[in-house]
Tab-separated table of C-alpha atoms in Angstrom:
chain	number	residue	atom	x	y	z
R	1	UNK	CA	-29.557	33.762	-71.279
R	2	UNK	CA	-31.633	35.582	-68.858
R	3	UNK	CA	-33.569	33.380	-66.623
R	4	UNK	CA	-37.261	35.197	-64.673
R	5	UNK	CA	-38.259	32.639	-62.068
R	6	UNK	CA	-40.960	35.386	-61.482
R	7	UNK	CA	-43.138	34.262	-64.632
R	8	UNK	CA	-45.398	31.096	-64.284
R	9	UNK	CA	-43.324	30.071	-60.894
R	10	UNK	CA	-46.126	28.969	-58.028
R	11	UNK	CA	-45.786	27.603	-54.914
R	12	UNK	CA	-45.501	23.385	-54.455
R	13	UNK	CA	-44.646	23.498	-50.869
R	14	UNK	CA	-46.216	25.703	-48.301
R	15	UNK	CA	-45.366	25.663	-44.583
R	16	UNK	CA	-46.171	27.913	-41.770
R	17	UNK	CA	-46.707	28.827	-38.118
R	18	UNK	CA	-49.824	30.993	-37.493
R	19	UNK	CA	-50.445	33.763	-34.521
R	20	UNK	CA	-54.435	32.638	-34.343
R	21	UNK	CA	-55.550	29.346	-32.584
R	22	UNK	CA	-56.352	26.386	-34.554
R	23	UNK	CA	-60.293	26.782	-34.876
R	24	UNK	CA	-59.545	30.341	-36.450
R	25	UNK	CA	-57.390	28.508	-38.920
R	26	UNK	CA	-59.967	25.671	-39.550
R	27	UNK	CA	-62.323	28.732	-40.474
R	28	UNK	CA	-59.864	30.250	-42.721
R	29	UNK	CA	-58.670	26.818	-44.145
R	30	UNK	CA	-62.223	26.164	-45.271
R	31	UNK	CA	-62.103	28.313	-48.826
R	32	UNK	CA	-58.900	25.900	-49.886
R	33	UNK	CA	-61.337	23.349	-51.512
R	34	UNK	CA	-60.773	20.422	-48.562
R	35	UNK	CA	-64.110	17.931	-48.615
R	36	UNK	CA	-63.129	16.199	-45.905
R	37	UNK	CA	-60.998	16.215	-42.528
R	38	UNK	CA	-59.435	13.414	-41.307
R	39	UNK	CA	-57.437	13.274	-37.976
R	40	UNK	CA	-53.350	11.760	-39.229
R	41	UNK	CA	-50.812	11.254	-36.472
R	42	UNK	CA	-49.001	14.446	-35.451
R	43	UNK	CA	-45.405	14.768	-36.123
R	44	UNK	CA	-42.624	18.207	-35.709
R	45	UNK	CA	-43.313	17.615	-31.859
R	46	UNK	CA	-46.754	18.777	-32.534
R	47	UNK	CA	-49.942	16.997	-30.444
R	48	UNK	CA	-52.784	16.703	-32.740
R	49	UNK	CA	-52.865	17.044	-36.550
R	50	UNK	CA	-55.382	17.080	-38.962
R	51	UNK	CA	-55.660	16.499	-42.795
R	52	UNK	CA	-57.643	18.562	-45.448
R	53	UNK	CA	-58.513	16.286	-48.477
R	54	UNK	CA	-60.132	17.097	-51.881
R	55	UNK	CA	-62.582	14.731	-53.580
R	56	UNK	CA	-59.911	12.349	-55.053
R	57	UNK	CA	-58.631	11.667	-51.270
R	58	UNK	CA	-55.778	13.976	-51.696
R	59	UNK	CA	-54.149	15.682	-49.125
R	60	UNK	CA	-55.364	19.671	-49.327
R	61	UNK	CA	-53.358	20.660	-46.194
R	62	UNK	CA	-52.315	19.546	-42.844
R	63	UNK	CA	-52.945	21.175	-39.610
R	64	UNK	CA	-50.944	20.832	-36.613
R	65	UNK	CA	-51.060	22.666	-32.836
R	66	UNK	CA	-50.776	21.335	-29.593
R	67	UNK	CA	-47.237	20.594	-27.848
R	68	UNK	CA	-44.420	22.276	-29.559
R	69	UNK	CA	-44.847	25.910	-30.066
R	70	UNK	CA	-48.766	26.478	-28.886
R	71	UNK	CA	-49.113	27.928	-32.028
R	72	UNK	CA	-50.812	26.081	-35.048
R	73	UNK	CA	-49.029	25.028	-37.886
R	74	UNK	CA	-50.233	24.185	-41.802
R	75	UNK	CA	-48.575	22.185	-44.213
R	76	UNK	CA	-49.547	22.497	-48.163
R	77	UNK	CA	-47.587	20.471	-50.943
R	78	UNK	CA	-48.130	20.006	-54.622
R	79	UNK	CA	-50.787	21.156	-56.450
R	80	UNK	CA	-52.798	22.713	-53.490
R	81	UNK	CA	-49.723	24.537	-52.316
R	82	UNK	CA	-50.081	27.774	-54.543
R	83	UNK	CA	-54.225	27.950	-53.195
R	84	UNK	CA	-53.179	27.203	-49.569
R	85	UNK	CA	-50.458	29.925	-49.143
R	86	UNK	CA	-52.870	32.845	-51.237
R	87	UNK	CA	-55.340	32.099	-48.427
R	88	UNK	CA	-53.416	32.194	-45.366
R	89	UNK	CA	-51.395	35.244	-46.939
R	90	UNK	CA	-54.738	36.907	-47.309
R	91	UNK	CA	-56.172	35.988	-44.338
R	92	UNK	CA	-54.010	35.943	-42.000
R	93	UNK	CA	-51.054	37.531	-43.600
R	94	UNK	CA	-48.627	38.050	-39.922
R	95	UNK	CA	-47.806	34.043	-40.524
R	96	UNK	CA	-44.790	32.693	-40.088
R	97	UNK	CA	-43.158	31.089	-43.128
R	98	UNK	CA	-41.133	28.137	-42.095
R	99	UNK	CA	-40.261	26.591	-45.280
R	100	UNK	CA	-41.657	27.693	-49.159
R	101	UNK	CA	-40.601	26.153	-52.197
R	102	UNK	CA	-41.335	27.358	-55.665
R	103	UNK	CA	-41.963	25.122	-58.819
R	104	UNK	CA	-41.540	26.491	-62.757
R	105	UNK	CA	-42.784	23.660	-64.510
R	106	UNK	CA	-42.346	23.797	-68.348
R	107	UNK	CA	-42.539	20.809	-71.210
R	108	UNK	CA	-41.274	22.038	-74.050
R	109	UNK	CA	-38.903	20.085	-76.604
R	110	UNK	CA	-34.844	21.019	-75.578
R	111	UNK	CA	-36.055	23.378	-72.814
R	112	UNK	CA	-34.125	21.384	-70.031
R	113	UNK	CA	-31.145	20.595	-71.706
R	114	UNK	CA	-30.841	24.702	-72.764
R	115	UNK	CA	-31.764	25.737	-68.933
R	116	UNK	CA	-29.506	23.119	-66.916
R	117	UNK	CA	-26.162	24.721	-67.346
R	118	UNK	CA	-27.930	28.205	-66.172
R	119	UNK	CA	-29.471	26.940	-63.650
R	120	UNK	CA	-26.077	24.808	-62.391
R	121	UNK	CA	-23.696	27.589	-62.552
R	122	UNK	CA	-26.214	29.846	-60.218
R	123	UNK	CA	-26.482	27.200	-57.788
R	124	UNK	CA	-22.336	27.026	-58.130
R	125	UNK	CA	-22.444	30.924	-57.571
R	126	UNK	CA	-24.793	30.954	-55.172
R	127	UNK	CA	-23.687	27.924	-52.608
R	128	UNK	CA	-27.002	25.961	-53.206
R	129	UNK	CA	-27.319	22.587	-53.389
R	130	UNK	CA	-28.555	21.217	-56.791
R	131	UNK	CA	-29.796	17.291	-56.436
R	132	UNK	CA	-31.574	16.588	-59.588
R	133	UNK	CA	-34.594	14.065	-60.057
R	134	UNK	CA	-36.085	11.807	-62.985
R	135	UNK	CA	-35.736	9.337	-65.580
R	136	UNK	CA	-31.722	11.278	-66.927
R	137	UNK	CA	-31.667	8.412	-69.663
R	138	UNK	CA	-34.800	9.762	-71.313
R	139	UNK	CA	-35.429	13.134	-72.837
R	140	UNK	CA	-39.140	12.058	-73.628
R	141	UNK	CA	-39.809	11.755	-69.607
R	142	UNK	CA	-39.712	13.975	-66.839
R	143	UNK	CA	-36.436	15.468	-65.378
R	144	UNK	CA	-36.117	17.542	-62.327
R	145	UNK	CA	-33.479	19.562	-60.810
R	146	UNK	CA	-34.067	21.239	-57.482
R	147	UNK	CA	-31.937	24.639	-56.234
R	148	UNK	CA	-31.938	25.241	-52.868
């Protein structure tokens, strides 16, 4: 069976450290559909953060600078991930990735129960890690396996 992670993959998690200060990224963050800002509590030894959120109150992004590096820092998860990371890799594409992770999210009848041996034996091959997630019991519910 030959697996393309390529096709209908996106981004869920999008983190990186940016070479512009923290107004230019506000500026650039704007086109990722935030409504409003909100200052959160900073965390990864950073000083001040700020939150993006859409109009259901859902996190967008998170900005961090200050302390740390000097250098500003966005966080995207979810389903603004995939928006967040075209932006900043348009805009201000010499970012530094810190971490990226990549969803392929399919429903289709069977589909895991076909996919899990492929995708156990590459971790296996490969040395990854492969916790898995969801209800296990039930085939009608969501199931999850991450490789990494």
């Amino acid at each position: 069976m030959e697996i393309r992670f390529n096709q209908g993959s996106e981004f869920d998690w999008y983190e990186a450290t940016l070479p512009v200060g923290e107004r230019s990224v506000l500026a650039v963050l704007e086109r990722a559909d935030a409504r409003e800002l909100k200052q959160i509590t900073p965390k990864l030894g950073y000083e001040v953060a700020y939150r993006g959120l859409d109009e259901a109150g859902e996190r967008v992004w998170d900005l961090l600078y200050g302390g740390n590096s000097g250098k500003p820092h966005v966080i995207a998860s979810g389903s603004h991930a995939q928006r967040v990371a075209e932006i900043l890799r348009e805009d201000l594409p010499d970012h530094h990735v810190t971490r990226v992770d990549v969803a392929i999210d399919r429903a289709e009848p069977g589909l895991f129960d076909r996919l899990l041996p492929e995708f156990l034996d590459i971790s296996k091959r490969a040395g990854m890690r492969a916790p898995c997630a969801g209800e296990w019991h039930s085939a009608e519910t969501a199931r999850t396996i991450y490789m990494g």
